[in-house]
Amino acid sequence: MRQRAVETPEGPARVHLGPRGDAGSVVLTHGAGGGVDATDLQAIAQALPSLGWTVALVEMPWRVAGRRVASPPSRLDAAWVPLLGSLTRGRWALPRPLVVGGRSAGARVACRTCVAVDADAVLALSFPLVPPGKDLGHSRVGELLAPVESGLPLAVVQGRADPFGGPQDVCEALGERVRSVVVSEVAGTHSLTAPQRDVVPAVTAFVSSVVR
């Protein structure tokens, strides 16, 4: 993948850009505990170009700067929104439709900012619904519902033993609105352990539905 530095208000980010396809674009970022080398992100980046999708994996500024602790949510959003603007406008403009997403904290960013970046759909990998040891008062379902409430397609790919909440927990938190969301149960905890076997098929089915 080609690398491109992109300036943001939070410092430079790094975009790993795959071959350009005309089916659409998928832009994903990493979580708070790792980078774009996560096995699920890499599996998606390797699989989708063969279906005509352009894939961009984004290293957020805190990661590029070599910091070990992720920036607060407001600062993540402050970097993500203009970064997506630079990828979707001008000579670098990625093809539509635009699917934005990420894993864990990256999924939260994508959900919160889906309207601001003019996304066509959202992909949430290992959405951290409730931090381990916390009660439902700390649920982030409000963030997960942001794409649904904006009328955007949303897919959640969740490890069946995720300590932040498994697929059933996600479905229960979504309530009646789960009918508007694609929730896929896959192997793993917060780390998805069989991305080629189950994550990639779930993701390819979802992005294919976006262009129908």
Coordinates of C-alpha atoms in Angstrom, one line a residue:
M1 CA 0.0 0.0 0.0
R2 CA 1.2 3.5 -0.8
Q3 CA 1.7 5.8 2.2
R4 CA 0.7 9.4 2.3
A5 CA 1.1 12.0 5.1
V6 CA -2.0 14.1 5.7
E7 CA -1.9 17.2 8.0
T8 CA -4.6 17.6 10.5
P9 CA -5.3 20.0 13.4
E10 CA -3.9 17.3 15.7
G11 CA -0.7 16.8 13.8
P12 CA 0.1 14.6 10.8
A13 CA -1.7 11.4 10.1
R14 CA -0.5 8.6 7.8
V15 CA -2.7 7.0 5.2
H16 CA -2.0 3.6 3.7
L17 CA -3.8 3.6 0.4
G18 CA -4.4 0.5 -1.7
P19 CA -5.0 0.3 -5.4
R20 CA -7.7 2.5 -6.7
G21 CA -11.0 0.7 -7.7
D22 CA -14.2 2.0 -9.0
A23 CA -16.7 0.1 -6.8
G24 CA -16.3 2.6 -3.9
S25 CA -14.0 3.3 -1.0
V26 CA -13.6 1.9 2.5
V27 CA -11.6 4.1 5.0
L28 CA -10.7 2.4 8.3
T29 CA -8.7 3.4 11.3
H30 CA -7.3 1.5 14.3
G31 CA -8.2 1.3 18.0
A32 CA -6.5 2.7 21.1
G33 CA -4.3 -0.3 21.7
G34 CA -2.8 -0.9 18.3
G35 CA -2.3 0.3 14.7
V36 CA -3.3 -0.5 11.2
D37 CA -1.3 -3.7 11.3
A38 CA -4.3 -5.4 13.2
T39 CA -5.1 -8.7 11.5
D40 CA -8.7 -7.8 10.7
L41 CA -7.8 -4.4 9.1
Q42 CA -5.0 -6.1 7.0
A43 CA -7.3 -8.9 5.9
I44 CA -10.0 -6.4 4.8
A45 CA -7.3 -4.3 3.0
Q46 CA -6.1 -7.4 1.1
A47 CA -9.5 -8.7 0.2
L48 CA -11.6 -5.8 -1.0
P49 CA -9.4 -4.5 -3.9
S50 CA -10.2 -7.7 -5.8
L51 CA -13.8 -6.6 -5.7
G52 CA -13.0 -3.2 -7.0
W53 CA -12.9 -1.3 -3.7
T54 CA -10.4 1.3 -2.8
V55 CA -9.1 0.7 0.8
A56 CA -7.4 3.3 2.9
L57 CA -6.1 2.5 6.4
V58 CA -5.5 5.6 8.6
E59 CA -2.9 5.9 11.3
M60 CA -4.2 8.6 13.6
P61 CA -1.8 11.5 14.6
W62 CA -1.2 10.2 18.2
R63 CA 0.0 6.9 16.7
V64 CA 2.2 8.6 14.1
A65 CA 3.7 10.8 16.9
G66 CA 4.8 7.6 18.7
R67 CA 2.6 8.2 21.7
R68 CA 1.4 5.1 23.6
V69 CA -1.9 6.6 24.8
A70 CA -4.7 7.5 22.4
S71 CA -6.0 11.1 22.2
P72 CA -9.3 11.9 23.8
P73 CA -12.4 11.3 21.7
S74 CA -12.9 15.0 20.8
R75 CA -9.3 15.2 19.5
L76 CA -9.7 12.0 17.5
D77 CA -12.8 13.5 15.8
A78 CA -10.9 16.8 15.3
A79 CA -8.3 14.9 13.3
W80 CA -10.6 12.5 11.5
V81 CA -13.1 15.0 10.0
P82 CA -10.6 17.1 8.0
L83 CA -8.6 14.1 7.2
L84 CA -11.6 12.5 5.5
G85 CA -12.2 15.8 3.7
S86 CA -8.7 15.7 2.2
L87 CA -9.3 12.1 1.0
T88 CA -12.7 12.8 -0.6
R89 CA -12.2 16.1 -2.3
G90 CA -9.8 17.5 -4.9
R91 CA -7.3 15.4 -6.9
W92 CA -7.2 12.7 -4.2
A93 CA -10.9 12.3 -4.1
L94 CA -11.8 8.6 -3.4
P95 CA -14.6 7.0 -5.4
R96 CA -18.1 6.7 -4.0
P97 CA -19.9 5.2 -2.1
L98 CA -17.8 6.0 1.0
V99 CA -17.8 3.4 3.8
V100 CA -16.1 4.7 6.9
G101 CA -15.2 2.7 10.0
G102 CA -12.5 1.1 12.1
R103 CA -11.9 -1.2 15.0
S104 CA -12.8 -0.4 18.7
A105 CA -12.0 3.3 19.3
G106 CA -11.8 3.8 15.5
A107 CA -15.3 2.5 15.2
R108 CA -16.5 5.0 17.7
V109 CA -14.9 7.8 15.8
A110 CA -16.5 6.7 12.6
C111 CA -20.0 6.5 14.2
R112 CA -19.7 9.9 15.9
T113 CA -18.5 11.7 12.7
C114 CA -20.4 9.8 10.0
V115 CA -22.6 12.8 9.1
A116 CA -19.7 15.3 9.3
V117 CA -17.7 13.3 6.8
D118 CA -20.6 12.7 4.5
A119 CA -20.3 8.9 4.7
D120 CA -22.6 6.6 2.8
A121 CA -22.3 3.7 5.4
V122 CA -20.4 2.8 8.6
L123 CA -18.5 -0.4 9.5
A124 CA -17.8 -1.0 13.2
L125 CA -15.3 -3.7 14.0
S126 CA -15.2 -4.8 17.7
F127 CA -17.3 -1.9 18.9
P128 CA -16.5 -1.3 22.6
L129 CA -20.0 -1.2 23.9
V130 CA -19.4 -1.2 27.7
P131 CA -15.9 -1.1 29.2
P132 CA -15.2 -4.3 31.2
G133 CA -16.2 -3.9 34.9
K134 CA -18.6 -1.0 34.2
D135 CA -22.3 -1.1 34.3
L136 CA -24.8 -0.1 31.5
G137 CA -24.6 3.5 32.6
H138 CA -21.3 3.5 30.7
S139 CA -22.8 2.1 27.5
R140 CA -21.7 3.8 24.3
V141 CA -24.8 2.7 22.4
G142 CA -25.6 6.3 21.7
E143 CA -22.5 6.5 19.5
L144 CA -23.4 3.3 17.8
L145 CA -26.9 4.6 17.0
A146 CA -25.6 7.8 15.4
P147 CA -25.4 6.3 11.9
V148 CA -28.9 4.6 12.3
E149 CA -30.5 7.8 13.4
S150 CA -29.0 9.5 10.3
G151 CA -30.4 6.9 8.0
L152 CA -27.0 5.3 7.1
P153 CA -26.4 1.6 6.7
L154 CA -24.4 0.2 9.7
A155 CA -22.6 -3.1 10.1
V156 CA -21.2 -4.3 13.5
V157 CA -18.7 -7.2 13.4
Q158 CA -18.3 -8.5 16.9
G159 CA -16.3 -11.3 18.5
R160 CA -18.6 -13.7 20.3
A161 CA -16.5 -13.5 23.5
D162 CA -15.8 -9.7 23.4
P163 CA -15.4 -8.5 27.0
F164 CA -16.8 -5.1 25.9
G165 CA -20.0 -6.8 24.8
G166 CA -20.7 -9.7 22.5
P167 CA -23.1 -9.7 19.5
Q168 CA -26.1 -10.5 21.6
D169 CA -25.3 -7.6 24.0
V170 CA -25.0 -5.3 20.9
C171 CA -28.4 -6.5 19.6
E172 CA -30.0 -5.9 23.0
A173 CA -28.6 -2.5 23.4
L174 CA -29.8 -1.5 20.0
G175 CA -33.4 -2.6 20.8
E176 CA -35.9 -2.3 18.1
R177 CA -33.4 -0.4 15.9
V178 CA -31.4 -3.6 15.5
R179 CA -33.6 -4.3 12.5
S180 CA -31.7 -1.5 10.7
V181 CA -28.3 -2.9 11.6
V182 CA -26.2 -5.8 10.3
V183 CA -24.7 -7.5 13.4
S184 CA -22.2 -10.3 12.6
E185 CA -20.9 -12.7 15.2
V186 CA -17.4 -13.9 14.5
A187 CA -14.7 -15.8 16.3
G188 CA -12.6 -14.0 19.0
T189 CA -12.7 -11.6 21.9
H190 CA -12.0 -7.9 21.3
S191 CA -9.4 -9.2 18.9
L192 CA -11.0 -11.0 16.0
T193 CA -9.1 -14.2 15.6
A194 CA -10.2 -15.6 12.2
P195 CA -10.5 -12.5 9.9
Q196 CA -10.0 -14.3 6.6
R197 CA -12.6 -17.0 7.5
D198 CA -15.4 -14.9 9.0
V199 CA -14.6 -11.1 9.1
V200 CA -13.8 -10.7 5.4
P201 CA -17.0 -12.5 4.3
A202 CA -19.1 -10.3 6.6
V203 CA -17.5 -7.1 5.4
T204 CA -17.6 -8.0 1.7
A205 CA -21.3 -8.8 2.0
F206 CA -22.0 -5.5 3.7
V207 CA -20.1 -3.3 1.3
S208 CA -21.6 -5.1 -1.6
S209 CA -25.1 -4.3 -0.2
V210 CA -24.2 -0.6 0.0
V211 CA -23.9 -0.3 -3.8
R212 CA -27.1 -2.1 -4.7

